[in-house]
Amino acid sequence: QVQLVESGGGLVQPGGSLRLSCAASGITFSLYTMGWYRQAPGNQREFVATIGRDGNPNSAGSVKGRFAISRDNAKSTVYLQMNSLKPEDTAVYYCSAKTLTREYWGQGTQVTVSS
């Protein structure tokens, strides 16, 4: 059974930081491109960042320079370090694991940026 379990969300003030984690089980983690997506109320789910099997990261323009994705294959965990958070970063953040033929999603973790 495949599980992606996100953690680390919460309430933070503008300008603050959070670190999200996503622990994977039931997959050969090193074979998957791992990613983070987010969905704000009333909006579609949008891409935040991905990191390839080779560790090569890619991120959306809206978060570039503020967010950093990383992975630890030994722990089957992907991270999203979020700095300089803005109110518009408020959303449910979802972890994904993808190959060409498979795609899995976590249940999401809420991030709220508010003073």
mmCIF file of N, CA and C in Angstrom:
data_model
loop_
_atom_site.group_PDB
_atom_site.id
_atom_site.type_symbol
_atom_site.label_atom_id
_atom_site.label_comp_id
_atom_site.label_asym_id
_atom_site.label_seq_id
_atom_site.Cartn_x
_atom_site.Cartn_y
_atom_site.Cartn_z
ATOM 1 N N GLN A 1 0.849 -1.195 0.000
ATOM 2 C CA GLN A 1 0.000 0.000 0.000
ATOM 3 C C GLN A 1 0.886 1.247 0.000
ATOM 4 N N VAL A 2 0.622 2.118 -0.962
ATOM 5 C CA VAL A 2 1.409 3.334 -1.083
ATOM 6 C C VAL A 2 0.844 4.403 -0.154
ATOM 7 N N GLN A 3 1.729 5.046 0.581
ATOM 8 C CA GLN A 3 1.328 6.165 1.434
ATOM 9 C C GLN A 3 2.312 7.313 1.283
ATOM 10 N N LEU A 4 1.770 8.503 1.155
ATOM 11 C CA LEU A 4 2.540 9.735 1.209
ATOM 12 C C LEU A 4 1.939 10.556 2.342
ATOM 13 N N VAL A 5 2.736 10.819 3.361
ATOM 14 C CA VAL A 5 2.218 11.495 4.549
ATOM 15 C C VAL A 5 2.954 12.816 4.733
ATOM 16 N N GLU A 6 2.210 13.909 4.549
ATOM 17 C CA GLU A 6 2.780 15.241 4.711
ATOM 18 C C GLU A 6 2.702 15.682 6.170
ATOM 19 N N SER A 7 3.646 16.516 6.551
ATOM 20 C CA SER A 7 3.642 17.118 7.881
ATOM 21 C C SER A 7 4.383 18.447 7.834
ATOM 22 N N GLY A 8 4.213 19.231 8.890
ATOM 23 C CA GLY A 8 4.952 20.483 8.993
ATOM 24 C C GLY A 8 4.160 21.731 8.693
ATOM 25 N N GLY A 9 2.912 21.578 8.276
ATOM 26 C CA GLY A 9 2.097 22.755 8.013
ATOM 27 C C GLY A 9 1.677 23.446 9.295
ATOM 28 N N GLY A 10 1.062 24.616 9.134
ATOM 29 C CA GLY A 10 0.599 25.346 10.295
ATOM 30 C C GLY A 10 0.362 26.800 9.989
ATOM 31 N N LEU A 11 0.239 27.584 11.045
ATOM 32 C CA LEU A 11 -0.001 29.020 10.941
ATOM 33 C C LEU A 11 1.323 29.755 11.169
ATOM 34 N N VAL A 12 1.635 30.675 10.261
ATOM 35 C CA VAL A 12 2.883 31.427 10.365
ATOM 36 C C VAL A 12 2.615 32.861 9.947
ATOM 37 N N GLN A 13 3.364 33.779 10.519
ATOM 38 C CA GLN A 13 3.211 35.185 10.150
ATOM 39 C C GLN A 13 3.915 35.477 8.829
ATOM 40 N N PRO A 14 3.465 36.511 8.120
ATOM 41 C CA PRO A 14 4.166 36.914 6.894
ATOM 42 C C PRO A 14 5.641 37.148 7.162
ATOM 43 N N GLY A 15 6.467 36.654 6.241
ATOM 44 C CA GLY A 15 7.910 36.748 6.414
ATOM 45 C C GLY A 15 8.528 35.568 7.139
ATOM 46 N N GLY A 16 7.682 34.712 7.695
ATOM 47 C CA GLY A 16 8.167 33.563 8.439
ATOM 48 C C GLY A 16 8.539 32.388 7.555
ATOM 49 N N SER A 17 8.911 31.291 8.218
ATOM 50 C CA SER A 17 9.359 30.093 7.519
ATOM 51 C C SER A 17 8.652 28.856 8.046
ATOM 52 N N LEU A 18 8.527 27.879 7.169
ATOM 53 C CA LEU A 18 8.045 26.550 7.525
ATOM 54 C C LEU A 18 8.805 25.534 6.693
ATOM 55 N N ARG A 19 8.909 24.337 7.236
ATOM 56 C CA ARG A 19 9.506 23.230 6.497
ATOM 57 C C ARG A 19 8.503 22.090 6.441
ATOM 58 N N LEU A 20 8.072 21.767 5.240
ATOM 59 C CA LEU A 20 7.161 20.644 5.046
ATOM 60 C C LEU A 20 7.966 19.379 4.775
ATOM 61 N N SER A 21 7.427 18.265 5.252
ATOM 62 C CA SER A 21 8.026 16.959 4.994
ATOM 63 C C SER A 21 6.966 16.042 4.400
ATOM 64 N N CYS A 22 7.414 15.113 3.585
ATOM 65 C CA CYS A 22 6.517 14.101 3.023
ATOM 66 C C CYS A 22 7.253 12.769 3.081
ATOM 67 N N ALA A 23 6.754 11.885 3.928
ATOM 68 C CA ALA A 23 7.353 10.568 4.082
ATOM 69 C C ALA A 23 6.599 9.569 3.213
ATOM 70 N N ALA A 24 7.332 8.868 2.371
ATOM 71 C CA ALA A 24 6.727 7.911 1.451
ATOM 72 C C ALA A 24 6.979 6.485 1.913
ATOM 73 N N SER A 25 6.001 5.621 1.659
ATOM 74 C CA SER A 25 6.153 4.198 1.915
ATOM 75 C C SER A 25 5.395 3.431 0.840
ATOM 76 N N GLY A 26 5.843 2.202 0.603
ATOM 77 C CA GLY A 26 5.174 1.376 -0.400
ATOM 78 C C GLY A 26 5.648 1.594 -1.822
ATOM 79 N N ILE A 27 6.646 2.454 -2.002
ATOM 80 C CA ILE A 27 7.227 2.694 -3.326
ATOM 81 C C ILE A 27 8.745 2.632 -3.237
ATOM 82 N N THR A 28 9.381 2.410 -4.386
ATOM 83 C CA THR A 28 10.837 2.516 -4.456
ATOM 84 C C THR A 28 11.139 3.991 -4.678
ATOM 85 N N PHE A 29 11.340 4.686 -3.581
ATOM 86 C CA PHE A 29 11.367 6.148 -3.556
ATOM 87 C C PHE A 29 12.344 6.728 -4.577
ATOM 88 N N SER A 30 13.498 6.130 -4.710
ATOM 89 C CA SER A 30 14.543 6.699 -5.560
ATOM 90 C C SER A 30 14.162 6.705 -7.033
ATOM 91 N N LEU A 31 13.149 5.951 -7.417
ATOM 92 C CA LEU A 31 12.731 5.871 -8.816
ATOM 93 C C LEU A 31 11.688 6.935 -9.182
ATOM 94 N N TYR A 32 11.233 7.691 -8.206
ATOM 95 C CA TYR A 32 10.135 8.627 -8.424
ATOM 96 C C TYR A 32 10.605 10.077 -8.452
ATOM 97 N N THR A 33 9.987 10.847 -9.344
ATOM 98 C CA THR A 33 10.072 12.296 -9.253
ATOM 99 C C THR A 33 9.108 12.738 -8.173
ATOM 100 N N MET A 34 9.619 13.480 -7.214
ATOM 101 C CA MET A 34 8.804 13.927 -6.092
ATOM 102 C C MET A 34 8.462 15.405 -6.265
ATOM 103 N N GLY A 35 7.285 15.750 -5.788
ATOM 104 C CA GLY A 35 6.871 17.129 -5.998
ATOM 105 C C GLY A 35 5.953 17.660 -4.915
ATOM 106 N N TRP A 36 5.800 18.971 -4.942
ATOM 107 C CA TRP A 36 4.852 19.670 -4.080
ATOM 108 C C TRP A 36 3.930 20.513 -4.957
ATOM 109 N N TYR A 37 2.658 20.449 -4.654
ATOM 110 C CA TYR A 37 1.644 21.247 -5.314
ATOM 111 C C TYR A 37 0.803 21.892 -4.218
ATOM 112 N N ARG A 38 0.051 22.906 -4.580
ATOM 113 C CA ARG A 38 -0.806 23.548 -3.581
ATOM 114 C C ARG A 38 -2.137 23.957 -4.194
ATOM 115 N N GLN A 39 -3.118 24.069 -3.317
ATOM 116 C CA GLN A 39 -4.456 24.474 -3.753
ATOM 117 C C GLN A 39 -5.050 25.410 -2.721
ATOM 118 N N ALA A 40 -5.308 26.632 -3.158
ATOM 119 C CA ALA A 40 -5.964 27.621 -2.311
ATOM 120 C C ALA A 40 -7.468 27.541 -2.531
ATOM 121 N N PRO A 41 -8.260 27.992 -1.561
ATOM 122 C CA PRO A 41 -9.726 27.944 -1.717
ATOM 123 C C PRO A 41 -10.173 28.644 -2.992
ATOM 124 N N GLY A 42 -11.004 27.948 -3.773
ATOM 125 C CA GLY A 42 -11.528 28.520 -4.998
ATOM 126 C C GLY A 42 -10.594 28.453 -6.185
ATOM 127 N N ASN A 43 -9.399 27.924 -5.972
ATOM 128 C CA ASN A 43 -8.411 27.843 -7.049
ATOM 129 C C ASN A 43 -8.132 26.403 -7.433
ATOM 130 N N GLN A 44 -7.548 26.224 -8.617
ATOM 131 C CA GLN A 44 -7.105 24.899 -9.018
ATOM 132 C C GLN A 44 -5.776 24.573 -8.344
ATOM 133 N N ARG A 45 -5.498 23.295 -8.277
ATOM 134 C CA ARG A 45 -4.213 22.872 -7.746
ATOM 135 C C ARG A 45 -3.104 23.350 -8.673
ATOM 136 N N GLU A 46 -2.045 23.887 -8.097
ATOM 137 C CA GLU A 46 -0.961 24.419 -8.916
ATOM 138 C C GLU A 46 0.387 23.847 -8.500
ATOM 139 N N PHE A 47 1.272 23.826 -9.468
ATOM 140 C CA PHE A 47 2.621 23.332 -9.274
ATOM 141 C C PHE A 47 3.414 24.267 -8.383
ATOM 142 N N VAL A 48 4.181 23.688 -7.456
ATOM 143 C CA VAL A 48 5.078 24.469 -6.615
ATOM 144 C C VAL A 48 6.527 24.126 -6.939
ATOM 145 N N ALA A 49 6.862 22.840 -6.803
ATOM 146 C CA ALA A 49 8.248 22.427 -7.052
ATOM 147 C C ALA A 49 8.299 20.921 -7.252
ATOM 148 N N THR A 50 9.278 20.474 -8.022
ATOM 149 C CA THR A 50 9.565 19.058 -8.157
ATOM 150 C C THR A 50 11.061 18.833 -8.044
ATOM 151 N N ILE A 51 11.409 17.596 -7.744
ATOM 152 C CA ILE A 51 12.819 17.206 -7.715
ATOM 153 C C ILE A 51 12.931 15.834 -8.355
ATOM 154 N N GLY A 52 13.799 15.720 -9.331
ATOM 155 C CA GLY A 52 13.928 14.502 -10.095
ATOM 156 C C GLY A 52 14.700 13.415 -9.367
ATOM 157 N N ARG A 53 14.730 12.267 -10.006
ATOM 158 C CA ARG A 53 15.476 11.145 -9.430
ATOM 159 C C ARG A 53 16.948 11.483 -9.275
ATOM 160 N N ASP A 54 17.417 12.369 -10.144
ATOM 161 C CA ASP A 54 18.827 12.765 -10.077
ATOM 162 C C ASP A 54 19.073 13.922 -9.126
ATOM 163 N N GLY A 55 18.012 14.358 -8.425
ATOM 164 C CA GLY A 55 18.151 15.455 -7.483
ATOM 165 C C GLY A 55 18.021 16.825 -8.101
ATOM 166 N N ASN A 56 17.711 16.879 -9.385
ATOM 167 C CA ASN A 56 17.586 18.159 -10.066
ATOM 168 C C ASN A 56 16.252 18.822 -9.699
ATOM 169 N N PRO A 57 16.265 20.029 -9.107
ATOM 170 C CA PRO A 57 15.037 20.684 -8.689
ATOM 171 C C PRO A 57 14.467 21.607 -9.757
ATOM 172 N N ASN A 58 13.177 21.836 -9.642
ATOM 173 C CA ASN A 58 12.484 22.773 -10.510
ATOM 174 C C ASN A 58 11.384 23.419 -9.681
ATOM 175 N N SER A 59 11.189 24.713 -9.833
ATOM 176 C CA SER A 59 10.170 25.376 -9.015
ATOM 177 C C SER A 59 9.424 26.420 -9.823
ATOM 178 N N ALA A 60 8.237 26.751 -9.340
ATOM 179 C CA ALA A 60 7.410 27.761 -9.988
ATOM 180 C C ALA A 60 8.020 29.142 -9.785
ATOM 181 N N GLY A 61 7.756 30.017 -10.733
ATOM 182 C CA GLY A 61 8.302 31.356 -10.639
ATOM 183 C C GLY A 61 7.859 32.103 -9.393
ATOM 184 N N SER A 62 6.645 31.825 -8.937
ATOM 185 C CA SER A 62 6.100 32.537 -7.781
ATOM 186 C C SER A 62 6.820 32.205 -6.478
ATOM 187 N N VAL A 63 7.541 31.098 -6.443
ATOM 188 C CA VAL A 63 8.224 30.695 -5.210
ATOM 189 C C VAL A 63 9.738 30.645 -5.364
ATOM 190 N N LYS A 64 10.207 30.864 -6.575
ATOM 191 C CA LYS A 64 11.657 30.770 -6.824
ATOM 192 C C LYS A 64 12.398 31.786 -5.967
ATOM 193 N N GLY A 65 13.467 31.313 -5.328
ATOM 194 C CA GLY A 65 14.237 32.163 -4.439
ATOM 195 C C GLY A 65 13.724 32.185 -3.012
ATOM 196 N N ARG A 66 12.507 31.666 -2.799
ATOM 197 C CA ARG A 66 11.941 31.626 -1.438
ATOM 198 C C ARG A 66 11.766 30.191 -0.938
ATOM 199 N N PHE A 67 11.399 29.293 -1.832
ATOM 200 C CA PHE A 67 11.164 27.892 -1.474
ATOM 201 C C PHE A 67 12.278 27.025 -2.053
ATOM 202 N N ALA A 68 12.612 25.962 -1.342
ATOM 203 C CA ALA A 68 13.619 25.016 -1.821
ATOM 204 C C ALA A 68 13.153 23.593 -1.557
ATOM 205 N N ILE A 69 13.195 22.772 -2.585
ATOM 206 C CA ILE A 69 12.811 21.373 -2.454
ATOM 207 C C ILE A 69 14.075 20.528 -2.350
ATOM 208 N N SER A 70 14.000 19.486 -1.531
ATOM 209 C CA SER A 70 15.124 18.563 -1.392
ATOM 210 C C SER A 70 14.578 17.175 -1.087
ATOM 211 N N ARG A 71 15.427 16.175 -1.231
ATOM 212 C CA ARG A 71 14.996 14.810 -0.969
ATOM 213 C C ARG A 71 16.092 14.044 -0.248
ATOM 214 N N ASP A 72 15.657 13.073 0.557
ATOM 215 C CA ASP A 72 16.573 12.169 1.247
ATOM 216 C C ASP A 72 16.125 10.762 0.881
ATOM 217 N N ASN A 73 16.802 10.157 -0.062
ATOM 218 C CA ASN A 73 16.398 8.831 -0.521
ATOM 219 C C ASN A 73 16.529 7.779 0.582
ATOM 220 N N ALA A 74 17.470 7.956 1.469
ATOM 221 C CA ALA A 74 17.660 6.989 2.555
ATOM 222 C C ALA A 74 16.469 6.995 3.510
ATOM 223 N N LYS A 75 15.804 8.144 3.623
ATOM 224 C CA LYS A 75 14.649 8.269 4.510
ATOM 225 C C LYS A 75 13.329 8.250 3.736
ATOM 226 N N SER A 76 13.405 8.121 2.409
ATOM 227 C CA SER A 76 12.196 8.144 1.574
ATOM 228 C C SER A 76 11.342 9.371 1.877
ATOM 229 N N THR A 77 12.000 10.504 1.967
ATOM 230 C CA THR A 77 11.325 11.733 2.379
ATOM 231 C C THR A 77 11.732 12.886 1.460
ATOM 232 N N VAL A 78 10.734 13.692 1.130
ATOM 233 C CA VAL A 78 10.974 14.914 0.374
ATOM 234 C C VAL A 78 10.575 16.094 1.258
ATOM 235 N N TYR A 79 11.318 17.181 1.115
ATOM 236 C CA TYR A 79 11.112 18.353 1.948
ATOM 237 C C TYR A 79 10.811 19.575 1.086
ATOM 238 N N LEU A 80 10.117 20.529 1.704
ATOM 239 C CA LEU A 80 9.936 21.829 1.074
ATOM 240 C C LEU A 80 10.219 22.884 2.138
ATOM 241 N N GLN A 81 11.350 23.544 2.002
ATOM 242 C CA GLN A 81 11.700 24.639 2.891
ATOM 243 C C GLN A 81 11.092 25.916 2.330
ATOM 244 N N MET A 82 10.256 26.548 3.117
ATOM 245 C CA MET A 82 9.539 27.744 2.667
ATOM 246 C C MET A 82 9.966 28.930 3.520
ATOM 247 N N ASN A 83 10.575 29.904 2.893
ATOM 248 C CA ASN A 83 11.027 31.121 3.569
ATOM 249 C C ASN A 83 10.285 32.330 3.014
ATOM 250 N N SER A 84 10.365 33.427 3.742
ATOM 251 C CA SER A 84 9.736 34.687 3.307
ATOM 252 C C SER A 84 8.296 34.460 2.871
ATOM 253 N N LEU A 85 7.559 33.764 3.689
ATOM 254 C CA LEU A 85 6.184 33.404 3.336
ATOM 255 C C LEU A 85 5.297 34.629 3.228
ATOM 256 N N LYS A 86 4.371 34.548 2.286
ATOM 257 C CA LYS A 86 3.424 35.627 2.012
ATOM 258 C C LYS A 86 1.997 35.119 2.221
ATOM 259 N N PRO A 87 1.061 36.023 2.474
ATOM 260 C CA PRO A 87 -0.340 35.575 2.626
ATOM 261 C C PRO A 87 -0.835 34.782 1.410
ATOM 262 N N GLU A 88 -0.361 35.116 0.220
ATOM 263 C CA GLU A 88 -0.807 34.393 -0.967
ATOM 264 C C GLU A 88 -0.235 32.982 -1.067
ATOM 265 N N ASP A 89 0.651 32.611 -0.164
ATOM 266 C CA ASP A 89 1.129 31.229 -0.094
ATOM 267 C C ASP A 89 0.174 30.337 0.690
ATOM 268 N N THR A 90 -0.844 30.929 1.285
ATOM 269 C CA THR A 90 -1.824 30.154 2.036
ATOM 270 C C THR A 90 -2.538 29.167 1.123
ATOM 271 N N ALA A 91 -2.492 27.885 1.505
ATOM 272 C CA ALA A 91 -3.085 26.823 0.689
ATOM 273 C C ALA A 91 -2.921 25.493 1.410
ATOM 274 N N VAL A 92 -3.561 24.484 0.863
ATOM 275 C CA VAL A 92 -3.253 23.110 1.248
ATOM 276 C C VAL A 92 -2.131 22.636 0.326
ATOM 277 N N TYR A 93 -1.080 22.132 0.925
ATOM 278 C CA TYR A 93 0.087 21.678 0.166
ATOM 279 C C TYR A 93 0.074 20.151 0.078
ATOM 280 N N TYR A 94 0.211 19.669 -1.145
ATOM 281 C CA TYR A 94 0.148 18.238 -1.426
ATOM 282 C C TYR A 94 1.483 17.727 -1.942
ATOM 283 N N CYS A 95 1.842 16.562 -1.495
ATOM 284 C CA CYS A 95 3.040 15.867 -1.958
ATOM 285 C C CYS A 95 2.630 14.908 -3.082
ATOM 286 N N SER A 96 3.498 14.771 -4.075
ATOM 287 C CA SER A 96 3.238 13.836 -5.164
ATOM 288 C C SER A 96 4.465 12.987 -5.425
ATOM 289 N N ALA A 97 4.199 11.788 -5.941
ATOM 290 C CA ALA A 97 5.255 10.870 -6.384
ATOM 291 C C ALA A 97 4.853 10.383 -7.767
ATOM 292 N N LYS A 98 5.737 10.590 -8.747
ATOM 293 C CA LYS A 98 5.370 10.275 -10.123
ATOM 294 C C LYS A 98 6.478 9.551 -10.863
ATOM 295 N N THR A 99 6.042 8.592 -11.704
ATOM 296 C CA THR A 99 6.895 8.054 -12.748
ATOM 297 C C THR A 99 6.118 8.218 -14.049
ATOM 298 N N LEU A 100 6.585 7.659 -15.119
ATOM 299 C CA LEU A 100 5.854 7.761 -16.383
ATOM 300 C C LEU A 100 4.525 7.020 -16.329
ATOM 301 N N THR A 101 4.433 6.010 -15.472
ATOM 302 C CA THR A 101 3.242 5.156 -15.472
ATOM 303 C C THR A 101 2.467 5.175 -14.166
ATOM 304 N N ARG A 102 2.987 5.828 -13.141
ATOM 305 C CA ARG A 102 2.310 5.836 -11.844
ATOM 306 C C ARG A 102 2.309 7.233 -11.251
ATOM 307 N N GLU A 103 1.305 7.494 -10.454
ATOM 308 C CA GLU A 103 1.173 8.809 -9.815
ATOM 309 C C GLU A 103 0.442 8.630 -8.492
ATOM 310 N N TYR A 104 1.031 9.158 -7.436
ATOM 311 C CA TYR A 104 0.436 9.065 -6.107
ATOM 312 C C TYR A 104 0.432 10.440 -5.456
ATOM 313 N N TRP A 105 -0.565 10.618 -4.571
ATOM 314 C CA TRP A 105 -0.728 11.898 -3.889
ATOM 315 C C TRP A 105 -0.944 11.694 -2.401
ATOM 316 N N GLY A 106 -0.465 12.642 -1.615
ATOM 317 C CA GLY A 106 -0.746 12.653 -0.202
ATOM 318 C C GLY A 106 -2.072 13.332 0.086
ATOM 319 N N GLN A 107 -2.419 13.393 1.349
ATOM 320 C CA GLN A 107 -3.701 13.972 1.765
ATOM 321 C C GLN A 107 -3.627 15.487 1.938
ATOM 322 N N GLY A 108 -2.432 16.014 2.016
ATOM 323 C CA GLY A 108 -2.278 17.463 2.112
ATOM 324 C C GLY A 108 -2.055 17.951 3.532
ATOM 325 N N THR A 109 -1.396 19.095 3.619
ATOM 326 C CA THR A 109 -1.189 19.762 4.901
ATOM 327 C C THR A 109 -1.465 21.250 4.713
ATOM 328 N N GLN A 110 -2.179 21.830 5.667
ATOM 329 C CA GLN A 110 -2.595 23.217 5.541
ATOM 330 C C GLN A 110 -1.474 24.158 5.948
ATOM 331 N N VAL A 111 -1.224 25.146 5.114
ATOM 332 C CA VAL A 111 -0.300 26.235 5.436
ATOM 333 C C VAL A 111 -1.097 27.532 5.395
ATOM 334 N N THR A 112 -1.078 28.253 6.492
ATOM 335 C CA THR A 112 -1.789 29.533 6.578
ATOM 336 C C THR A 112 -0.788 30.620 6.955
ATOM 337 N N VAL A 113 -0.710 31.644 6.114
ATOM 338 C CA VAL A 113 0.196 32.764 6.365
ATOM 339 C C VAL A 113 -0.659 33.985 6.684
ATOM 340 N N SER A 114 -0.611 34.388 7.931
ATOM 341 C CA SER A 114 -1.480 35.476 8.378
ATOM 342 C C SER A 114 -0.909 36.117 9.631
ATOM 343 N N SER A 115 -1.153 37.413 9.756
ATOM 344 C CA SER A 115 -0.736 38.109 10.968
ATOM 345 C C SER A 115 -1.873 38.164 11.979
#
